[in-house]
Coordinates of N, CA and C in Angstrom, one line a residue:
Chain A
X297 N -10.7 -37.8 -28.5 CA -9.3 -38.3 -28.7 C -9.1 -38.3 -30.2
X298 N -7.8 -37.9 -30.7 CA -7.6 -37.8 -32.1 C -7.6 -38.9 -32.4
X299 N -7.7 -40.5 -31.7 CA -7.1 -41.7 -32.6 C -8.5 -42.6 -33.2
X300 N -9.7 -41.5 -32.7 CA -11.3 -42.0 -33.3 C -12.1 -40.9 -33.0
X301 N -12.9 -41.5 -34.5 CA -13.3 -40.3 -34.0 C -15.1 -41.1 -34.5
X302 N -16.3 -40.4 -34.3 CA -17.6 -41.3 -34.2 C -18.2 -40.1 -35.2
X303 N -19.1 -40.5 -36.1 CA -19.8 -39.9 -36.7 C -21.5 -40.1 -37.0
X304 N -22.2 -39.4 -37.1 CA -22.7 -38.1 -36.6 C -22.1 -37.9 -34.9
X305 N -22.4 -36.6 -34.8 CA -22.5 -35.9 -34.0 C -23.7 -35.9 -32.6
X306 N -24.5 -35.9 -33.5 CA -26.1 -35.4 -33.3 C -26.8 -36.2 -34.5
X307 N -27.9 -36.7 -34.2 CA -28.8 -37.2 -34.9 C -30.4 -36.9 -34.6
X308 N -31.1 -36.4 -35.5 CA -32.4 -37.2 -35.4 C -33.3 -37.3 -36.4
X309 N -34.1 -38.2 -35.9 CA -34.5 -39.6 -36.9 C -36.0 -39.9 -36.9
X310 N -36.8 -40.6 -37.4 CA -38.1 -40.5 -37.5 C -38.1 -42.4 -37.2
X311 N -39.1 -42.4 -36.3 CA -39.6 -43.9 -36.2 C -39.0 -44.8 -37.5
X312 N -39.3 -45.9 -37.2 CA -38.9 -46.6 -38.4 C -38.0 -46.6 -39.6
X313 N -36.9 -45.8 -39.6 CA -36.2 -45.5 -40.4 C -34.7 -45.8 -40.0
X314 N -34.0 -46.5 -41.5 CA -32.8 -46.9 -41.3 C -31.8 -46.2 -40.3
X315 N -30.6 -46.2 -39.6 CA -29.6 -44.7 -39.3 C -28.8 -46.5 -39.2
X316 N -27.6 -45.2 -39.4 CA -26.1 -45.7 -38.9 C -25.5 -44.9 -38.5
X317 N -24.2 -45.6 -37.9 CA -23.4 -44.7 -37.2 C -22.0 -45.1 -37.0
X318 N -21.0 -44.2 -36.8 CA -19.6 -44.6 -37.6 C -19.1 -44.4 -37.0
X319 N -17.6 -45.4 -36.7 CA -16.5 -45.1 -36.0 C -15.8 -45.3 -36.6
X320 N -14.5 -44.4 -36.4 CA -13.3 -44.8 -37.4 C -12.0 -44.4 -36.6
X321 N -11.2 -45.2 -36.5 CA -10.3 -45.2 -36.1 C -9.0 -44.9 -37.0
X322 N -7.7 -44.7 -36.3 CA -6.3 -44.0 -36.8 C -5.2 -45.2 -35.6
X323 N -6.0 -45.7 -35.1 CA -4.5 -46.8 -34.0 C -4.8 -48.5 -34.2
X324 N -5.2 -48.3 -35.2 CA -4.8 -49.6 -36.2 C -5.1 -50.7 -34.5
X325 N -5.9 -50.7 -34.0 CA -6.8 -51.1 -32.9 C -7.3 -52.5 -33.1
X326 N -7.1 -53.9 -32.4 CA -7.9 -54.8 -32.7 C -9.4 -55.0 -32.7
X327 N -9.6 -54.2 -31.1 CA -10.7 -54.6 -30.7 C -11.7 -53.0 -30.9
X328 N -12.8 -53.3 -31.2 CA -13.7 -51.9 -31.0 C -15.1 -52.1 -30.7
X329 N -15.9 -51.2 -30.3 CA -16.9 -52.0 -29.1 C -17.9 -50.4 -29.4
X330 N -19.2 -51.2 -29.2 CA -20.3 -50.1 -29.3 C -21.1 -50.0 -27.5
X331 N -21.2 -49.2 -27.1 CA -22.0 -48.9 -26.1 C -23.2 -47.8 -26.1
X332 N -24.1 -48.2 -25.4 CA -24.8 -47.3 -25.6 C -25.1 -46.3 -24.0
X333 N -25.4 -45.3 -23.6 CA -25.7 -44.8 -22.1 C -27.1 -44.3 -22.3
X334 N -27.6 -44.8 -20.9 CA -28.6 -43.9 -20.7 C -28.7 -44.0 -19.1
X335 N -29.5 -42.9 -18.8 CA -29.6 -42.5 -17.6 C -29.8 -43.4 -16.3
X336 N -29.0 -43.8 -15.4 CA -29.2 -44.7 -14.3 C -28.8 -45.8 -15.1
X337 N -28.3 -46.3 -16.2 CA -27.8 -47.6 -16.3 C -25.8 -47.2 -16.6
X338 N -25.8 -46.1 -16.9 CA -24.4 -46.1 -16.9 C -24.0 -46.4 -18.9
X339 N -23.3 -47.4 -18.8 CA -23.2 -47.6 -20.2 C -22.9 -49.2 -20.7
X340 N -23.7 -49.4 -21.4 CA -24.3 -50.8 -21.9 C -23.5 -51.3 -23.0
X341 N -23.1 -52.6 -23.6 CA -22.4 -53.1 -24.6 C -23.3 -53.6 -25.5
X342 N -23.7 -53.1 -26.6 CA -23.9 -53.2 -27.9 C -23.7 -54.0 -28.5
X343 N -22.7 -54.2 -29.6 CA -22.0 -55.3 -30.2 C -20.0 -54.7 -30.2
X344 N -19.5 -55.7 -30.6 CA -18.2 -55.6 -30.3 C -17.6 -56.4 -31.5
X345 N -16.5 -55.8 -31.8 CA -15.4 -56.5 -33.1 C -14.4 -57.0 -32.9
X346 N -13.5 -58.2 -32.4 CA -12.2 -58.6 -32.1 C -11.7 -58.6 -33.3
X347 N -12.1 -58.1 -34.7 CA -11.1 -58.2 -36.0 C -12.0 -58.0 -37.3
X348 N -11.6 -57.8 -38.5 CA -12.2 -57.6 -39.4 C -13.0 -58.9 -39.5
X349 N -14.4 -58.5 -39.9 CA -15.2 -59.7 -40.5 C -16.1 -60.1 -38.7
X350 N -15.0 -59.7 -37.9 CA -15.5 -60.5 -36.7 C -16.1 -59.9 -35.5
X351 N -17.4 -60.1 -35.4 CA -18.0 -59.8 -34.3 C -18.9 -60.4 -33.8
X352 N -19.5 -59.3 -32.5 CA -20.1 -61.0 -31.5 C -21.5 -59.6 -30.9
X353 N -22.1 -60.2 -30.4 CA -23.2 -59.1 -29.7 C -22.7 -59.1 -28.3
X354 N -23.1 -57.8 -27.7 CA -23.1 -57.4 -26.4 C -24.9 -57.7 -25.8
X355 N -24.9 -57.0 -24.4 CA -26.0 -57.1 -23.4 C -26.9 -56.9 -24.2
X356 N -27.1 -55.8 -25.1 CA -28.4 -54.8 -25.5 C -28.5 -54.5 -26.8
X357 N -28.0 -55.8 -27.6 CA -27.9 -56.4 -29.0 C -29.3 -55.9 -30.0
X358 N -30.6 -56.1 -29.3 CA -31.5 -56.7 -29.8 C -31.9 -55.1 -30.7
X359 N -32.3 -55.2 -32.3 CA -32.6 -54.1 -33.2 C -31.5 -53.4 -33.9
X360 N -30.2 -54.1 -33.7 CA -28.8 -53.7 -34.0 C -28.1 -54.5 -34.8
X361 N -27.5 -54.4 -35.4 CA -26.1 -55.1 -36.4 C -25.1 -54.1 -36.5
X362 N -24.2 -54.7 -36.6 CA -22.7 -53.9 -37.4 C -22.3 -54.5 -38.0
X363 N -21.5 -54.1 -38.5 CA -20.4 -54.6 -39.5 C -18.8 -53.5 -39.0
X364 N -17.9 -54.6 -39.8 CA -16.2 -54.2 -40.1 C -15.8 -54.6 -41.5
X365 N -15.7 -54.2 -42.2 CA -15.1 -54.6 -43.3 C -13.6 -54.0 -43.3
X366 N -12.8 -52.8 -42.9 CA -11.9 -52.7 -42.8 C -11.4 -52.7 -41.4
X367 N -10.2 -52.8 -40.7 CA -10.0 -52.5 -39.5 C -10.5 -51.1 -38.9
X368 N -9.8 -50.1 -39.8 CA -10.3 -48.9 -39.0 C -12.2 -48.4 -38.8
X369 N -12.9 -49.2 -39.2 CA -14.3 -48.5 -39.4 C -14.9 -49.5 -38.9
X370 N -16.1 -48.9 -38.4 CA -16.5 -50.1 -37.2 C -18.4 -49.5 -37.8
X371 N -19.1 -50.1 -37.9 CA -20.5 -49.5 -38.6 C -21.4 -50.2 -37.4
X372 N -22.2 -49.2 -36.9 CA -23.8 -49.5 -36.5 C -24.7 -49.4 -36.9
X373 N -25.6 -50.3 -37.2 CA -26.9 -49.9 -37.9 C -28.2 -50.4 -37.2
X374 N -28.6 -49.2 -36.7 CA -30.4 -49.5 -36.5 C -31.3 -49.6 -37.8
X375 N -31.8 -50.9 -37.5 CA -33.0 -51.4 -38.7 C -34.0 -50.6 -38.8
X376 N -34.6 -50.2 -37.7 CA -35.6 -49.8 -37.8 C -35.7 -48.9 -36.8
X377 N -35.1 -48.0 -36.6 CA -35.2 -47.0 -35.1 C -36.5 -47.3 -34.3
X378 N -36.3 -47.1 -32.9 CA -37.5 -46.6 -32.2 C -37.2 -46.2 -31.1
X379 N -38.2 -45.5 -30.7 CA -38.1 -44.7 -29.2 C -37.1 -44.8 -28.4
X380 N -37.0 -46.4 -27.8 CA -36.6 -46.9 -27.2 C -34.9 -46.6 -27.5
X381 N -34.6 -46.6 -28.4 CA -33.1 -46.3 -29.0 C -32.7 -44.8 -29.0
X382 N -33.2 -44.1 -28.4 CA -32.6 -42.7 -28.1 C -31.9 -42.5 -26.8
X383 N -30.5 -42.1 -27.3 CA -29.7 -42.8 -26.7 C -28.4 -41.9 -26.5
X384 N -27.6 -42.1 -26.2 CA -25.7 -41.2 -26.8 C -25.2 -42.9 -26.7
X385 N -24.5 -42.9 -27.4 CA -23.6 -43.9 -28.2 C -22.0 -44.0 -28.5
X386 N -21.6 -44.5 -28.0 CA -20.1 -44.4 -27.8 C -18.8 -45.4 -28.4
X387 N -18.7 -45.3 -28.9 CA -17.2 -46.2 -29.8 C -16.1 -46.3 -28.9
X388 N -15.7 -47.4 -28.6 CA -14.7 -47.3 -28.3 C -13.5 -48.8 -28.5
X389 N -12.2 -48.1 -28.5 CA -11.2 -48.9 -29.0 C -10.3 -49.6 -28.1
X390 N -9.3 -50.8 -28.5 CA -8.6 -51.2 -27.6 C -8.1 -51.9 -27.8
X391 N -6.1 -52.1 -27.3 CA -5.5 -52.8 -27.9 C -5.3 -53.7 -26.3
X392 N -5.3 -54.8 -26.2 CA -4.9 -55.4 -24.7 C -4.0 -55.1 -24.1
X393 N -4.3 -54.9 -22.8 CA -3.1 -54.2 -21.7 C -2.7 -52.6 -22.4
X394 N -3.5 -52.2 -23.1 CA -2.9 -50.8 -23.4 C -4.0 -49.9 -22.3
X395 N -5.7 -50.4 -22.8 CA -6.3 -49.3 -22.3 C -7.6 -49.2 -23.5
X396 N -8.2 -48.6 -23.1 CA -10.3 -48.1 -23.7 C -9.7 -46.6 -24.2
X397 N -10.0 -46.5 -25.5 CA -10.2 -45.1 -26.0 C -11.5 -44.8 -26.5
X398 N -11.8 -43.9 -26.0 CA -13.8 -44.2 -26.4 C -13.7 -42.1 -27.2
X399 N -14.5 -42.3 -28.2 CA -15.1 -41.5 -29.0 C -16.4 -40.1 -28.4
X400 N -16.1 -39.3 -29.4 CA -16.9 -38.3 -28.4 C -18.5 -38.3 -28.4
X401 N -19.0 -39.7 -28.6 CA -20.1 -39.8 -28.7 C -20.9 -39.4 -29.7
X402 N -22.2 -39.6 -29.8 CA -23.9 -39.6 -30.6 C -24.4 -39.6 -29.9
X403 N -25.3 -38.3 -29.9 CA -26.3 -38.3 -29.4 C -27.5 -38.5 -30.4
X404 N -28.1 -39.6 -30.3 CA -29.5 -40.2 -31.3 C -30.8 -39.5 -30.7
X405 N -31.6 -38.8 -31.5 CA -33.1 -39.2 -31.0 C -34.0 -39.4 -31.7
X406 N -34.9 -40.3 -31.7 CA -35.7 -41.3 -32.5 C -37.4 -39.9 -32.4
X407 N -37.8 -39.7 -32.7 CA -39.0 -39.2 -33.0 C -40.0 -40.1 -33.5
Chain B
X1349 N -20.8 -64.1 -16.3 CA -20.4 -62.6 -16.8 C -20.1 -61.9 -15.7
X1350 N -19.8 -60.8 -15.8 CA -18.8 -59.9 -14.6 C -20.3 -58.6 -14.5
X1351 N -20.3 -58.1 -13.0 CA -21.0 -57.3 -12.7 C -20.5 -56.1 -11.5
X1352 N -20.8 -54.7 -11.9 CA -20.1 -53.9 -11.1 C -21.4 -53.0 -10.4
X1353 N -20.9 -53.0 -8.9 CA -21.8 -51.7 -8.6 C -21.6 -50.4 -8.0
X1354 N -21.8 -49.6 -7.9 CA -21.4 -48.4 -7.5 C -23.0 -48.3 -7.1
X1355 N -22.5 -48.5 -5.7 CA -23.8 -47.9 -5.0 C -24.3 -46.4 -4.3
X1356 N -23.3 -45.3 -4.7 CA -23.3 -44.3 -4.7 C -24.0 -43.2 -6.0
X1357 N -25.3 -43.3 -6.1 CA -25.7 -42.8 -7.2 C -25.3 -40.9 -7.3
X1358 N -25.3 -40.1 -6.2 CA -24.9 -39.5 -6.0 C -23.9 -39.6 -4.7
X1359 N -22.8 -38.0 -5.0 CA -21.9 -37.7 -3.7 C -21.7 -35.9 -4.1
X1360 N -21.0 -35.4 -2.7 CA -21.0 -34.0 -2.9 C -19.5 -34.0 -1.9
X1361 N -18.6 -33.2 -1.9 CA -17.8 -32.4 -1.4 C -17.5 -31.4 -1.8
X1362 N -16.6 -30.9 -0.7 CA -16.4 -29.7 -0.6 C -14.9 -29.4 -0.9
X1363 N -14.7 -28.3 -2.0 CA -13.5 -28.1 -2.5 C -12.5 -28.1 -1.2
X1364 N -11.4 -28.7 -1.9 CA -10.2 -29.2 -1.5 C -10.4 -30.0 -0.4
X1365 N -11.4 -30.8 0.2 CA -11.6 -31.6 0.6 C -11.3 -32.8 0.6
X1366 N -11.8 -34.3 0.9 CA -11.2 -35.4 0.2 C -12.6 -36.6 0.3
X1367 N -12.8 -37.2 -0.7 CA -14.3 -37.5 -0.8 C -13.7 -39.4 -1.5
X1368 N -14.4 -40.2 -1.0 CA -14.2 -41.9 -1.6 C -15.8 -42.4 -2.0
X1369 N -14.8 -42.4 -3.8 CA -16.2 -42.7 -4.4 C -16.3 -44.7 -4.2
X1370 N -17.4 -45.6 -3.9 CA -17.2 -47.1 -3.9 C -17.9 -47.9 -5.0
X1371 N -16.9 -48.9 -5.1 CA -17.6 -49.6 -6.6 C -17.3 -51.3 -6.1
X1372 N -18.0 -51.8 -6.2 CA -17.3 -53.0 -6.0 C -18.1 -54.2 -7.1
X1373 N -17.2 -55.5 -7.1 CA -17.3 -56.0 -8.6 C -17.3 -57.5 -8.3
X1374 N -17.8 -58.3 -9.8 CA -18.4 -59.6 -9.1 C -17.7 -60.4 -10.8
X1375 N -16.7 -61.1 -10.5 CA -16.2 -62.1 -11.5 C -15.4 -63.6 -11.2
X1376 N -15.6 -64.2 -11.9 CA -14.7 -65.6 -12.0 C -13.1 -65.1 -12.1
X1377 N -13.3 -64.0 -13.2 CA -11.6 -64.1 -13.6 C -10.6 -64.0 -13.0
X1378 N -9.7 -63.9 -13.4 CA -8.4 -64.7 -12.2 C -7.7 -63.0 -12.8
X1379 N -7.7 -62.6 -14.0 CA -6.8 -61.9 -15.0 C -7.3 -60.8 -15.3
X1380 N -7.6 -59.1 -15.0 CA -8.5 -58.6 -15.4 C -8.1 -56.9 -15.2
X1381 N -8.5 -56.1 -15.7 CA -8.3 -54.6 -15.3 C -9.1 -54.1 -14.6
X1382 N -9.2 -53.2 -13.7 CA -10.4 -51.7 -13.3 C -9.9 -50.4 -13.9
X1383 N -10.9 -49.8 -13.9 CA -11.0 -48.5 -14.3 C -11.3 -47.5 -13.3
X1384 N -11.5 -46.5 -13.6 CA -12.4 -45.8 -12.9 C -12.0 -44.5 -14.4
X1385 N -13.4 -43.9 -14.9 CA -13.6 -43.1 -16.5 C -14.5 -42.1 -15.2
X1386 N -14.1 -40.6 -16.3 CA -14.8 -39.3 -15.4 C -15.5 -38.9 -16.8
X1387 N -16.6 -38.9 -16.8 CA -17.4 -37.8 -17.7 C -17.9 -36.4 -17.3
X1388 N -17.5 -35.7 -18.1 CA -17.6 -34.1 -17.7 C -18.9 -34.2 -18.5
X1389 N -19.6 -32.6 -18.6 CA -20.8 -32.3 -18.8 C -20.4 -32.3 -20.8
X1390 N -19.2 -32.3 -20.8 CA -18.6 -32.1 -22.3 C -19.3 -34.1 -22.8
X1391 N -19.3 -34.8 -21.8 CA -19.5 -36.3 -22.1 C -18.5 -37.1 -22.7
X1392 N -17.3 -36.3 -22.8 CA -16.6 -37.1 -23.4 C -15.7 -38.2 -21.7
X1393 N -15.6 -39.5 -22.4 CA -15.2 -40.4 -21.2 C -13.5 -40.2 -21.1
X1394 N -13.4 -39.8 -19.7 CA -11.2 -39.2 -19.6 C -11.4 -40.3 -18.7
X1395 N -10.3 -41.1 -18.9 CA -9.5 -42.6 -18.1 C -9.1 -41.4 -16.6
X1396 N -9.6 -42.0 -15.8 CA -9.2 -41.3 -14.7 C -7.7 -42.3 -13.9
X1397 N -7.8 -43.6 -13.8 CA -6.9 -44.6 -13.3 C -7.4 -45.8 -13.7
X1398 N -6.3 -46.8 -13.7 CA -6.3 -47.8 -13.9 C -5.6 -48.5 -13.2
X1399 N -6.1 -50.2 -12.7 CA -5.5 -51.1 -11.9 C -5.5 -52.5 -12.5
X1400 N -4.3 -52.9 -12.7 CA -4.1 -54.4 -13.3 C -4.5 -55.1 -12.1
X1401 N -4.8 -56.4 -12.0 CA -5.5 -57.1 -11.0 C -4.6 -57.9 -10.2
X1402 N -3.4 -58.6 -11.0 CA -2.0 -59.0 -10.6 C -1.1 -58.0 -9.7
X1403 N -1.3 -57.0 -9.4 CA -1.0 -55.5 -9.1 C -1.4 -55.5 -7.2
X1404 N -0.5 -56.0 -6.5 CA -0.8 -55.6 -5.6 C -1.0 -54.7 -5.0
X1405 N -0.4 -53.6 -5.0 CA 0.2 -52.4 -5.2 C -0.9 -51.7 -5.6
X1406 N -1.6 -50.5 -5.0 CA -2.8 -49.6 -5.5 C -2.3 -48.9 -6.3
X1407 N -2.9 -48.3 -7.6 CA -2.6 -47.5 -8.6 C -3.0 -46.0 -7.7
X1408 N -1.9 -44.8 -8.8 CA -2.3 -43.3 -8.1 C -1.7 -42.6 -9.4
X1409 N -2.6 -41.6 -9.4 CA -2.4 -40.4 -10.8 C -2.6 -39.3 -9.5
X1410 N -1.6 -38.7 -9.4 CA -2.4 -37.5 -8.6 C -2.3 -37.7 -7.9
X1411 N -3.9 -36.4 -7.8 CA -4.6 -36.3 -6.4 C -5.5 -37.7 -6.5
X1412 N -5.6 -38.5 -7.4 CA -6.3 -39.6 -7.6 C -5.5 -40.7 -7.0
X1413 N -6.3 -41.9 -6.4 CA -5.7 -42.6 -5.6 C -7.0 -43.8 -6.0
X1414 N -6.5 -45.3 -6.0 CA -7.7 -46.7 -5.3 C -7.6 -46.7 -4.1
X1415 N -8.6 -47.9 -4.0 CA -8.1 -48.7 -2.8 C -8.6 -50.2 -3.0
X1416 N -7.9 -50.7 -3.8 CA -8.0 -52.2 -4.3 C -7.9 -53.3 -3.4
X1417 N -8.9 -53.9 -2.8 CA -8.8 -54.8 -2.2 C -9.9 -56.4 -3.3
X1418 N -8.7 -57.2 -3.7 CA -9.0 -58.1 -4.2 C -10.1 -58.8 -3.7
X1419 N -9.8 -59.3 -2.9 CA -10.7 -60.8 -2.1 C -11.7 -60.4 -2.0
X1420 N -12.2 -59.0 -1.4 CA -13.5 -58.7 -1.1 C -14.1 -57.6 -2.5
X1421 N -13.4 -58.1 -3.8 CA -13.9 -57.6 -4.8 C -14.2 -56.2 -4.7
X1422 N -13.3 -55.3 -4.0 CA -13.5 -53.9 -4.4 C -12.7 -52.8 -5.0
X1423 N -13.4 -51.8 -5.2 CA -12.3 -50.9 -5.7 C -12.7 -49.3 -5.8
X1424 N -12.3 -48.8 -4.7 CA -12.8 -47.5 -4.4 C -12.3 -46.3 -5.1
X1425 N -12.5 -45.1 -5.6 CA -11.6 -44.2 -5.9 C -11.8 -43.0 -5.1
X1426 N -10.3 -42.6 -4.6 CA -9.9 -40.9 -3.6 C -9.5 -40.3 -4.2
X1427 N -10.6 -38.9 -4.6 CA -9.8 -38.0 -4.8 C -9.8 -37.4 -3.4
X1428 N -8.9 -36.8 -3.8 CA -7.8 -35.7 -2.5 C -7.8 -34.0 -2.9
X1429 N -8.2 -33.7 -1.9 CA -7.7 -32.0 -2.5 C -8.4 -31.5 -4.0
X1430 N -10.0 -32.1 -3.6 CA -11.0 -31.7 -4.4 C -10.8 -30.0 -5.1
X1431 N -11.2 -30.0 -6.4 CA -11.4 -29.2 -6.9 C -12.0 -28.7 -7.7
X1432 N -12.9 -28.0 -8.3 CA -14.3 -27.4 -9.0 C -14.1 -28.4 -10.4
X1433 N -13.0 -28.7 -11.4 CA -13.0 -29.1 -12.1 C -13.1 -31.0 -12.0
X1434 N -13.4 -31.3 -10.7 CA -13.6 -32.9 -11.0 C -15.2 -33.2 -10.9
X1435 N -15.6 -32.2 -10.7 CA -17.4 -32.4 -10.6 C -18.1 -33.0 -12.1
X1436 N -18.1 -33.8 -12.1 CA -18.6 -34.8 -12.9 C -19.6 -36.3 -12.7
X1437 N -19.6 -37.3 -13.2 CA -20.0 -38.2 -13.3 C -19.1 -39.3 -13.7
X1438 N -18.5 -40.7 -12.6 CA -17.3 -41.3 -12.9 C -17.9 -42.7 -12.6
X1439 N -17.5 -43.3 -13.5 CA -17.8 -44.6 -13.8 C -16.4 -45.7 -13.2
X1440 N -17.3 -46.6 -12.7 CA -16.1 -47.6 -12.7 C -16.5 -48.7 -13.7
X1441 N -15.2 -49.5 -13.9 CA -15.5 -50.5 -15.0 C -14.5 -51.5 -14.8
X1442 N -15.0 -52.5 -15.1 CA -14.0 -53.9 -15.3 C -14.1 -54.1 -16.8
X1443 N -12.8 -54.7 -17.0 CA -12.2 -54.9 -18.2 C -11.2 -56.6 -18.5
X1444 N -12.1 -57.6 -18.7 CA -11.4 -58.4 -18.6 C -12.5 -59.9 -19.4
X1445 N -12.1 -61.0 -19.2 CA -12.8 -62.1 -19.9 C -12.3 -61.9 -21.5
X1446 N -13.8 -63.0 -22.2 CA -12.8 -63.2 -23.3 C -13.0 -61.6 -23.9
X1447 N -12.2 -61.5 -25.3 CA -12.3 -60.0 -26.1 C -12.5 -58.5 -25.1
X1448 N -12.2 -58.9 -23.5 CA -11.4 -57.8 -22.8 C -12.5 -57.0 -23.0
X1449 N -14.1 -56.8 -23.2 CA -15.3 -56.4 -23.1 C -15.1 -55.5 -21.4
X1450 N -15.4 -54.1 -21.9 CA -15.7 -53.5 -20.5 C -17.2 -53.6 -19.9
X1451 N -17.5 -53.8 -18.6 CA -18.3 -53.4 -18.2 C -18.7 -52.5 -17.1
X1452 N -19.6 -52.0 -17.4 CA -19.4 -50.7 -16.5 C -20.6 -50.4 -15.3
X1453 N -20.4 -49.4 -14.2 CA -21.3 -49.5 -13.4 C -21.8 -48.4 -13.6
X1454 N -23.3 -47.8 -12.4 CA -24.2 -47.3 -13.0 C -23.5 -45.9 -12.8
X1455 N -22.6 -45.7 -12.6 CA -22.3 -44.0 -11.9 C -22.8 -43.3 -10.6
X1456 N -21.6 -42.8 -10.8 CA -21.8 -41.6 -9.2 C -21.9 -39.9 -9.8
X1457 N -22.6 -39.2 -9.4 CA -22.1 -37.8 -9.9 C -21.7 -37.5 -8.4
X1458 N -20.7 -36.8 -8.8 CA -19.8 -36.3 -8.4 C -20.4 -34.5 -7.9
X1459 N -20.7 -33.8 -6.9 CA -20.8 -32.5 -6.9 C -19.4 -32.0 -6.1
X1460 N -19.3 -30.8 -6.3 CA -17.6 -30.1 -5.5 C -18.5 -29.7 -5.0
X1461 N -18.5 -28.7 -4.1 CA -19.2 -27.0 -3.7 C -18.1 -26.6 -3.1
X1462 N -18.3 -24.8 -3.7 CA -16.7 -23.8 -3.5 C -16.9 -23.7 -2.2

């Protein structure tokens, strides 16, 4: 969808090594929300932003942080990659009662 | 917290057919959305429908159709007049509580055959 878009693409990464990952939005969007999918669980919540400065953790928090410092940019960061975090990764936005616009994903693999 | 299942890990029909995928969902809230999202092999997530919960009234795009029954917390999706291009993987999801956090269930894939 033109109104976000997620950056990288494709990733891969070596054990233990920093990565982030970027969403950036164009619909001036309150809310924006990290998911991750993997196979037989569907897609899992991460951490989530209701406003600049402001966020809260989701289900599957644990080896993750973000940050907002502007509205439009939403940052993930794995500390420390591992295995376990190879993943596709998903952004997605949302203004209430409008609807979920979600990003064309990351696909991560941790080596 | 809110929990959804879709106990249909797989389904198969047959084009132009008509196939009901089931999701059913477990919340306090009084106030809340469903979804139902199609992922193609491309992975990007397309809003297939949506249902406000206040909505008695079943939502319909289409050949797409619910079948929202409140009390017994479900919410099924029909497609109708199946076609090669809905074979995918479709998620249902609730959308509601505080900061309107989706949650999602585990998926169904979806097969057509011509």
């Amino acid at each position: 969808d033109a109104g976000i878009t997620q950056s990288p693409r494709h990733k891969v990464t070596e054990t233990g090594t920093p990565v982030t990952l970027r969403c950036h939005q164009t619909e001036n969007h309150r809310y924006m929300y990290w998911y991750r999918q993997d196979p037989g669980h569907g897609l899992r919540l991460i951490h989530y932003s209701y406003g600049v400065k402001d966020t809260d953790k989701g289900e599957v928090s644990d080896g993750y942080s973000v940050s907002r410092s502007k509205t439009e940019d939403f940052l993930l960061t794995l500390e420390s990659a591992t295995s376990s975090q190879t993943s596709v990764y998903f952004c997605a936005i949302s203004e209430l009662r409008v609807g979920y616009t979600f990003g064309s994903g990351t696909r991560l693999t941790v080596v | 917290a809110q929990t959804v299942t879709q106990s249909q890990p797989e389904m198969s029909v047959q084009e132009a057919e008509t196939v009901t995928l089931s999701c059913t969902y477990d919340t306090s809230e009084s106030d809340y959305y469903l979804f139902w999202y199609k992922q193609p092999p491309s992975r990007q997530m397309i809003l297939v429908i949506r249902q406000e919960a206040y909505k008695q009234q079943n939502a319909t795009e289409n050949r797409f159709s619910v079948n929202f029954q409140k009390a017994a917390k479900s919410f099924s999706l029909k497609i109708s007049d199946s076609q090669l291009g809905d074979a995918a993987m479709y998620f249902c999801a609730f959308g509601g509580g505080s900061n309107y956090k989706l949650t999602f269930g585990k998926g169904t894939l979806l097969t057509v055959n011509p």
